[in-house]
Short mmCIF file of C-alpha atoms in Angstrom, two decimals:
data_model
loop_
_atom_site.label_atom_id
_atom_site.label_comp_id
_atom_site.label_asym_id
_atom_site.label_seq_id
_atom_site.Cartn_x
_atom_site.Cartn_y
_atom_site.Cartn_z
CA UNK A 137 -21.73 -67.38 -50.50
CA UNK A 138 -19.74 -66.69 -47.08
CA UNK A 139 -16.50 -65.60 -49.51
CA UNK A 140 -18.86 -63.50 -51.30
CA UNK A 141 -20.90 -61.87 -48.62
CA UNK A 142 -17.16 -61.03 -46.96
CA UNK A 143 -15.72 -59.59 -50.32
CA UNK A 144 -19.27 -57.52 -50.64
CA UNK A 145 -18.79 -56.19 -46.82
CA UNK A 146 -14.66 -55.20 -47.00
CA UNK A 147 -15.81 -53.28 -50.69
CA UNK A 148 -17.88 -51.38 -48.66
CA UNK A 149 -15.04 -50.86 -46.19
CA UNK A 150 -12.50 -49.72 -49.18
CA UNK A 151 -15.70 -46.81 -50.46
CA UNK A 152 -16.12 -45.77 -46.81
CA UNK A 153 -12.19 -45.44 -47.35
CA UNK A 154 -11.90 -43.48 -51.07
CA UNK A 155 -14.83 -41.30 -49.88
CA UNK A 156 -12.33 -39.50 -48.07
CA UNK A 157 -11.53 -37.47 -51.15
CA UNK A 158 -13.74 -38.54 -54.22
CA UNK A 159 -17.20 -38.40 -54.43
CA UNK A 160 -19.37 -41.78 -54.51
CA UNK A 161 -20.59 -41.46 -58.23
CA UNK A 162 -16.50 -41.04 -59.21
CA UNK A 163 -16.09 -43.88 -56.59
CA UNK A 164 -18.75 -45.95 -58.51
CA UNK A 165 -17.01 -45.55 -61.87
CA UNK A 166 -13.60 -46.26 -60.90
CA UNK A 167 -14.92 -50.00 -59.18
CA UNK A 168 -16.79 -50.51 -62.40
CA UNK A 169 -13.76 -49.74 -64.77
CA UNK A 170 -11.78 -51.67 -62.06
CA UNK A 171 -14.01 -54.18 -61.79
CA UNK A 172 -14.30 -54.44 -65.58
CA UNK A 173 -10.24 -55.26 -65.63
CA UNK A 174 -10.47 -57.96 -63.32
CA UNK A 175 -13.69 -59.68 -65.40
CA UNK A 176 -11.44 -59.84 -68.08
CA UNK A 177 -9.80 -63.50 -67.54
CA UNK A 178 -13.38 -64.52 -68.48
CA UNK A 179 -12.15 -63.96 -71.93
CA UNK A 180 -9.55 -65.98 -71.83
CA UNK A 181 -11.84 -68.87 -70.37
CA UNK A 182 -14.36 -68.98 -72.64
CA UNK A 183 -13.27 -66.67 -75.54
CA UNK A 184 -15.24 -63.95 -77.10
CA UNK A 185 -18.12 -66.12 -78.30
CA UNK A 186 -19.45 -65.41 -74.08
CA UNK A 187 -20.44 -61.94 -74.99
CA UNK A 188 -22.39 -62.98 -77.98
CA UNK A 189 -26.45 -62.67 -77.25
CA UNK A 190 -29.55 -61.48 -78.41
CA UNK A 191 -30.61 -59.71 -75.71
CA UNK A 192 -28.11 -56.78 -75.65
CA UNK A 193 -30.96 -54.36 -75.65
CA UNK A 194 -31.95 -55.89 -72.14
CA UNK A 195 -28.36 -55.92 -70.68
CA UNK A 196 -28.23 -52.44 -71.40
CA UNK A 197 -31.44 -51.47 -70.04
CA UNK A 198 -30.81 -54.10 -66.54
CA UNK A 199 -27.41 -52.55 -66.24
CA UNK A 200 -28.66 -48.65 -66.73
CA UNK A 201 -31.18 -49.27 -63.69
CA UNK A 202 -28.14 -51.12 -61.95
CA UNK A 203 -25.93 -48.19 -61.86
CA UNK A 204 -28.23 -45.75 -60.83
CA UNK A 205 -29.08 -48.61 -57.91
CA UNK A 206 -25.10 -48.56 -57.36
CA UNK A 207 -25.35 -44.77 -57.29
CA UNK A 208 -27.59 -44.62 -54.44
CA UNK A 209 -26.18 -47.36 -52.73
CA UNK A 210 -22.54 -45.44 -52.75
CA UNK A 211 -24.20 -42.47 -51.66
CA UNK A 212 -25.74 -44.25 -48.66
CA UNK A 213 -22.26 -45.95 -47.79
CA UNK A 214 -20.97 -42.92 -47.21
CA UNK A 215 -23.53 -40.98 -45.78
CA UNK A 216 -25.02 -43.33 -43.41
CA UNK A 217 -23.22 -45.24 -40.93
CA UNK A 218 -21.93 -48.61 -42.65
CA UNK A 219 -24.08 -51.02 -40.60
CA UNK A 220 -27.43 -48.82 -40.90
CA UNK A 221 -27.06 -48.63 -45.27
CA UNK A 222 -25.82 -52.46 -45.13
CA UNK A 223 -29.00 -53.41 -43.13
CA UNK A 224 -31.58 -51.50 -45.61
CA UNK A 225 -30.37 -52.71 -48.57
CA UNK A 226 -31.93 -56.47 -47.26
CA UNK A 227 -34.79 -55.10 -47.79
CA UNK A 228 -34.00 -55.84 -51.46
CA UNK A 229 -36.12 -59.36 -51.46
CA UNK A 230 -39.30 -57.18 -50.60
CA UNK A 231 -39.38 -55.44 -53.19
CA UNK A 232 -38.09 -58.79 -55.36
CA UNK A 233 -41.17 -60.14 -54.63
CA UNK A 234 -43.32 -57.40 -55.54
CA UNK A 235 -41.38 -57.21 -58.81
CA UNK A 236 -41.93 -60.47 -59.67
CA UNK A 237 -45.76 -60.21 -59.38
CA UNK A 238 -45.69 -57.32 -61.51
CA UNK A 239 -43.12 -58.10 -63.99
CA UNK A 240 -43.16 -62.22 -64.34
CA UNK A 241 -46.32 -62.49 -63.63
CA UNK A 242 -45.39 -64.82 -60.15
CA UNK A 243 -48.26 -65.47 -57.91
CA UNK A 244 -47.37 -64.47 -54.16
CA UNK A 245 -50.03 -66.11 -51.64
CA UNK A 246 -50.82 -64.51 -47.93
CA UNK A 247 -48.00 -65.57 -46.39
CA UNK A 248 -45.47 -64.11 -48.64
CA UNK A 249 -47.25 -61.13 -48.96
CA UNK A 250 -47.52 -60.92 -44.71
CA UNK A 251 -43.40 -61.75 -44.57
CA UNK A 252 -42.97 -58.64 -47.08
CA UNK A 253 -45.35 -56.27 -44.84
CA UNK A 254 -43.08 -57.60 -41.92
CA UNK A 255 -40.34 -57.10 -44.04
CA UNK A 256 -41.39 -53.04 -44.47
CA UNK A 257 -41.77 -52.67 -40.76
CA UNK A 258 -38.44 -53.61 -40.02
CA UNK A 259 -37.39 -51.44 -42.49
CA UNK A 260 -39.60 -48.24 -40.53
CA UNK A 261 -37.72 -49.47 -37.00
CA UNK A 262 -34.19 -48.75 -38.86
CA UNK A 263 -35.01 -45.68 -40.63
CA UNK A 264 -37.50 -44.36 -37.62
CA UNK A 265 -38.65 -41.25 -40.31
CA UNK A 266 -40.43 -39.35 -36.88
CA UNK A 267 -37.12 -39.45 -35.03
CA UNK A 268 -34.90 -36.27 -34.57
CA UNK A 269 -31.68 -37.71 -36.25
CA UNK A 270 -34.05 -38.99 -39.70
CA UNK A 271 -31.57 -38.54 -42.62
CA UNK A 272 -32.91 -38.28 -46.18
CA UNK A 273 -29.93 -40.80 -46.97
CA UNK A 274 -31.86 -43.76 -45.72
CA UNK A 275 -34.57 -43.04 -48.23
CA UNK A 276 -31.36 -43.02 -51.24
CA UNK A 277 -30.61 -46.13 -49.58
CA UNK A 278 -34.28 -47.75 -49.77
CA UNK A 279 -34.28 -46.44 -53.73
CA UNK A 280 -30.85 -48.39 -54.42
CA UNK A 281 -32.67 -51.66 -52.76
CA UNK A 282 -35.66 -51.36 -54.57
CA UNK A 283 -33.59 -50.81 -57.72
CA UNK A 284 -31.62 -53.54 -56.94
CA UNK A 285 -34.66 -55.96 -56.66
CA UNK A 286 -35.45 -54.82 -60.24
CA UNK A 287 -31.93 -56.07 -61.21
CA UNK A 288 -32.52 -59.57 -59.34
CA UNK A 289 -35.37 -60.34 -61.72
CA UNK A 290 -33.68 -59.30 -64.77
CA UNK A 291 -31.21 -61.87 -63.45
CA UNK A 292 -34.09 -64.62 -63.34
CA UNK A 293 -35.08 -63.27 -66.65
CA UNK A 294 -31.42 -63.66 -68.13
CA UNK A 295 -30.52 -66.57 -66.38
CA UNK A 296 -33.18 -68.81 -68.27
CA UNK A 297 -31.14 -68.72 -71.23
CA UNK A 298 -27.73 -66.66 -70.68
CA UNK A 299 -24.93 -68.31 -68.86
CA UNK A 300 -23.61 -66.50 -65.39
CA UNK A 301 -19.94 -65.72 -66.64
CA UNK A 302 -21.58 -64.24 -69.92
CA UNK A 303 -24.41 -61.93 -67.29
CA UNK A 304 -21.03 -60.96 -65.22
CA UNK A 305 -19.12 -60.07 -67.85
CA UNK A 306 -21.76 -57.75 -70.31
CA UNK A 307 -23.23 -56.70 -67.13
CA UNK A 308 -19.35 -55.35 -65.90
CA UNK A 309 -18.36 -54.24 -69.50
CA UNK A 310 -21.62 -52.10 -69.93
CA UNK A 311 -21.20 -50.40 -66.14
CA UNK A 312 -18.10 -48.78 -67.72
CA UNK A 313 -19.74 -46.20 -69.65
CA UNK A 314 -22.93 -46.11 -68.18
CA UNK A 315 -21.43 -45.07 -64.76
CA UNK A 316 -19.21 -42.19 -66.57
CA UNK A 317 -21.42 -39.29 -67.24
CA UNK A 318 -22.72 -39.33 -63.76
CA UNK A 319 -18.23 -39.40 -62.31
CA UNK A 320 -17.60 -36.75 -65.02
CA UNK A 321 -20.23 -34.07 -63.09
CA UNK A 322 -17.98 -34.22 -59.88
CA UNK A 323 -14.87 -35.48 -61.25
CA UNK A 324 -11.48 -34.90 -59.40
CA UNK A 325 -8.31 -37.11 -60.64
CA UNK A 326 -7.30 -39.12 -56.96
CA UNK A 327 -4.46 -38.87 -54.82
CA UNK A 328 -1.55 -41.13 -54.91
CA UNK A 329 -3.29 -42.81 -51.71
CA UNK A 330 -6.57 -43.33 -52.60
CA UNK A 331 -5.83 -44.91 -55.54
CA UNK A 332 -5.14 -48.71 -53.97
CA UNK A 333 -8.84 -48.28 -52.16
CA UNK A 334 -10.43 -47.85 -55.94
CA UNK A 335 -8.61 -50.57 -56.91
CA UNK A 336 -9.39 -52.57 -53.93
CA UNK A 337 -13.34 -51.85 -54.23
CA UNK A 338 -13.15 -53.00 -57.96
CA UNK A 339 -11.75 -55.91 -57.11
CA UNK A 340 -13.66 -56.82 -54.11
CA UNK A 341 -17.06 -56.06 -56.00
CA UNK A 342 -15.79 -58.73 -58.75
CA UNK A 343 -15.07 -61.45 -56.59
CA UNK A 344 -18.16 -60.75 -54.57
CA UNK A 345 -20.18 -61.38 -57.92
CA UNK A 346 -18.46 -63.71 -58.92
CA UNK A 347 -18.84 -65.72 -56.06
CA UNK A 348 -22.42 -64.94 -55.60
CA UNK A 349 -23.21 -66.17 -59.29
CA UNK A 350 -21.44 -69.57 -58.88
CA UNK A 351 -23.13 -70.11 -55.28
CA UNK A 352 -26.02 -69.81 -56.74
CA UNK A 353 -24.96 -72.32 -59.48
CA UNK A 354 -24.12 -74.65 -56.57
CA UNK A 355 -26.76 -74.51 -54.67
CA UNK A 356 -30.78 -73.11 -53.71
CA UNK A 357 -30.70 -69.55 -52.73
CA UNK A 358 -33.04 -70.51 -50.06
CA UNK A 359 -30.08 -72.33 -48.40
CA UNK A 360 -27.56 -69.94 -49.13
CA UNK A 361 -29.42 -66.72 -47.78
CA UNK A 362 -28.43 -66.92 -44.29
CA UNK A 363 -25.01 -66.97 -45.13
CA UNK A 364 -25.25 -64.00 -47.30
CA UNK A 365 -25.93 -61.86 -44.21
CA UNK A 366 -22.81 -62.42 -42.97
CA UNK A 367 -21.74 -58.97 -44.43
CA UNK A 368 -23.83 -57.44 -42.30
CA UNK A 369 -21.66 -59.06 -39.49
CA UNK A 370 -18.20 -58.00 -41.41
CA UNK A 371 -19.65 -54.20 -41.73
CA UNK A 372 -20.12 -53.82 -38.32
CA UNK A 373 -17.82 -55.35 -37.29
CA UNK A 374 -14.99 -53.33 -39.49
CA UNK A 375 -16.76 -50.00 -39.26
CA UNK A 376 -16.18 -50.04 -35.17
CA UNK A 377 -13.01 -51.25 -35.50
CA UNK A 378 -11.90 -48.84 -38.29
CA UNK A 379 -13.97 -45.82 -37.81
CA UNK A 380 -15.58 -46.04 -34.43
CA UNK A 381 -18.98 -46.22 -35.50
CA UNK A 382 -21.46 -48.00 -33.02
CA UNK A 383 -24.86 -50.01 -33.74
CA UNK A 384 -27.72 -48.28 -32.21
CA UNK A 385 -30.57 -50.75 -30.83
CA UNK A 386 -33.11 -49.56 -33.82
CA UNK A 387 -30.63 -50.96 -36.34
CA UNK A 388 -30.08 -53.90 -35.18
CA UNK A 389 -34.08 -54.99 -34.25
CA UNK A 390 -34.89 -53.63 -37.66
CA UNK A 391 -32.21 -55.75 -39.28
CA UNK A 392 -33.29 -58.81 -37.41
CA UNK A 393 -37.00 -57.83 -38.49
CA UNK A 394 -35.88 -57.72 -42.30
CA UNK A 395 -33.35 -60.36 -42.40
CA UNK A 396 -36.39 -63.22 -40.49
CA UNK A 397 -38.96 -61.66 -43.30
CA UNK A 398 -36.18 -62.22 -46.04
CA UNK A 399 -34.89 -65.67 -45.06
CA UNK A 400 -39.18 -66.63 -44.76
CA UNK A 401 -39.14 -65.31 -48.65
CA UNK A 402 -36.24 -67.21 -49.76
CA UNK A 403 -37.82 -70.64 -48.28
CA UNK A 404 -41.34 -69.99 -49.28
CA UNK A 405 -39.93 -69.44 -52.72
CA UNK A 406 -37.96 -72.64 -52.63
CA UNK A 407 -41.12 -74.43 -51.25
CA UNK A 408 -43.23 -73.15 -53.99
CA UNK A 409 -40.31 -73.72 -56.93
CA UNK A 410 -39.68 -77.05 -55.85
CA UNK A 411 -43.79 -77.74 -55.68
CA UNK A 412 -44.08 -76.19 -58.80
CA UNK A 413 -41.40 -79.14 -60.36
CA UNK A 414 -43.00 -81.90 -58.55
CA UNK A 415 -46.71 -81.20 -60.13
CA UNK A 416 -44.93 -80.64 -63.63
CA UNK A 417 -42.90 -84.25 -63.25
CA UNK A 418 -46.76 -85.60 -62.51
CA UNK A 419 -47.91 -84.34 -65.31
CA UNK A 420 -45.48 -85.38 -67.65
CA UNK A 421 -45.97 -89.04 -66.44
#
C-alpha cells in the first residue's frame, strides 16, 4: 500500500508535468493506452482465459463512470494546486459509504453516518466556497471523488466473484476507448519531451493499481488506510520542491478533518465485517 500510494502521488507529479502542453482529457487517454501496455504481462501470467466473464456489461458500465471520474480528477490536478486536489479526492470513502447504503443495500449506524458528516466538513474547510480565491475546480474535484466512490463499490461488487488481475486488466483494456472521444475534442500530437511524462503517468497509474489490488489481497483495508495517505505526503512534498507550490493552513486542517473521518470509516467497517463473520460462524454451529 506505501509502494502504491507513492506510485499514485509521482503519477500525479508526471500530469502536473505533460499538462504543460496537452490538455488533461488527452493526458487521461495517453496513461490509459499506456497503462493498458504495461497490464499486458497479465496475459502472459494467466493467459487469455483472465478476460473471460459474464459480467462485461458491468465492466463497461464501472469503467465508463471511471473515466469520466479520471476526467475530473486530471482536470483538478492541473488546475488546483497538487496538495489541495490530492486532499479532496479522500473524501472518496464518504461518499463510499453513502453508495453502499443505496446501492448494496449496507446498513450504516450513527456513528458512521456522524464520521461521514465530519468527513463533509473537512471537505467545506479545504474548499472554503465563501472565500475570495473559491475555484470551481474544487467542485470537478469533489465530482471525480464521488465518482470514484461509485467505482469502489463496483469493485466490492466484482470482487465477490472476479479475480483482481482479471478487474485490472478489463478495467485497463476498456479505459482505452472509452477515454478517446473525450482526447479526440482537444487533441494535439505531443512534443518530443512530453512524451516520457505520458509514458511515465501510464506506468505509474499501473503499478499504483496494481499494488493497491494485491494489498488489499494481503491484508484488511482498515489496516492499510493510513498508509494509503502517504501520497498526500509525496504530493506535497514534490509539488514544493518541483513547482513551488505551498500548503495553505485550510488544506491541511481540512485534510486532517477528512483523512480522521476516513480512517474512523475504514475501522468501523472492519468492526462491523468482522462482527458480521463471527454471528454467521455461530450460526452455522
Amino acid at each position: 500500500m506505501a509502494a502504491s500510494a507513492t506510485l499514485f502521488g509521482l503519477m500525479a507529479i508526471g500530469i502536473r508535468y505533460a499538462s504543460k502542453q496537452q490538455h488533461p482529457f488527452e493526458i487521461a487517454f495517453f496513461r490509459c493506452l499506456f497503462g493498458a501496455l504495461f497490464a499486458l504481462p497479465l496475459l502472459r501470467v494467466h493467459g487469455l482465459e483472465i478476460l473471460r466473464t459474464r459480467r462485461i456489461g458491468f465492466y463497461i458500465a464501472r469503467c465508463a463512470i471511471g473515466i469520466v471520474s479520471m476526467l475530473c480528477g486530471f482536470w483538478a490536478l492541473v488546475h488546483l494546486p497538487l496538495a489541495q486536489a490530492v486532499a479532496l479526492s479522500y473524501s472518496t470513502p464518504m461518499f463510499v459509504t453513502i453508495g453502499a447504503v443505496i446501492a448494496l443495500g449496507e446498513v450504516v449506524r450513527m456513528r458512521r453516518w456522524s464520521a461521514v458528516v465530519i468527513g463533509f466538513i473537512g471537505v467545506i474547510v479545504i474548499v472554503r466556497p465563501t472565500a475570495a480565491d473559491f475555484s470551481s475546480a474544487t467542485l470537478v474535484a469533489l465530482l471525480a471523488a464521488a465518482l470514484s466512490g461509485m467505482v469502489t463499490i463496483s469493485i466490492k461488487y466484482l470482487a465477490r466473484t472476479d479475480p483482481p488481475d482479471r478487474i485490472i486488466l478489463l478495467t485497463t483494456l476498456l479505459w482505452v476507448p472509452l477515454s478517446l472521444p473525450a482526447a479526440l475534442t482537444v487533441w494535439q500530437w505531443p512534443d518530443a519531451e512530453i512524451w516520457p511524462w505520458l509514458i511515465l503517468s501510464g506506468a505509474l497509474g499501473t503499478g499504483g493499481h496494481y499494488c493497491w489490488t494485491r494489498a488489499l489481497k494481503m491484508a484488511e483495508a482498515s489496516a492499510l488506510a493510513p498508509l494509503s495517505y502517504l501520497q498526500l505526503l509525496v504530493v506535497g512534498f514534490l509539488a514544493w520542491a518541483l513547482f513551488g507550490e505551498s500548503v495553505d493552513r485550510y488544506t491541511v486542517i481540512g485534510a486532517a478533518i477528512v483523512i480522521s473521518a476516513s480512517l474512523y470509516i475504514a475501522r468501523r467497517e472492519a468492526q462491523v465485517a468482522k462482527a458480521a463473520l463471527v454471528g454467521k460462524g455461530e450460526t452455522q454451529l
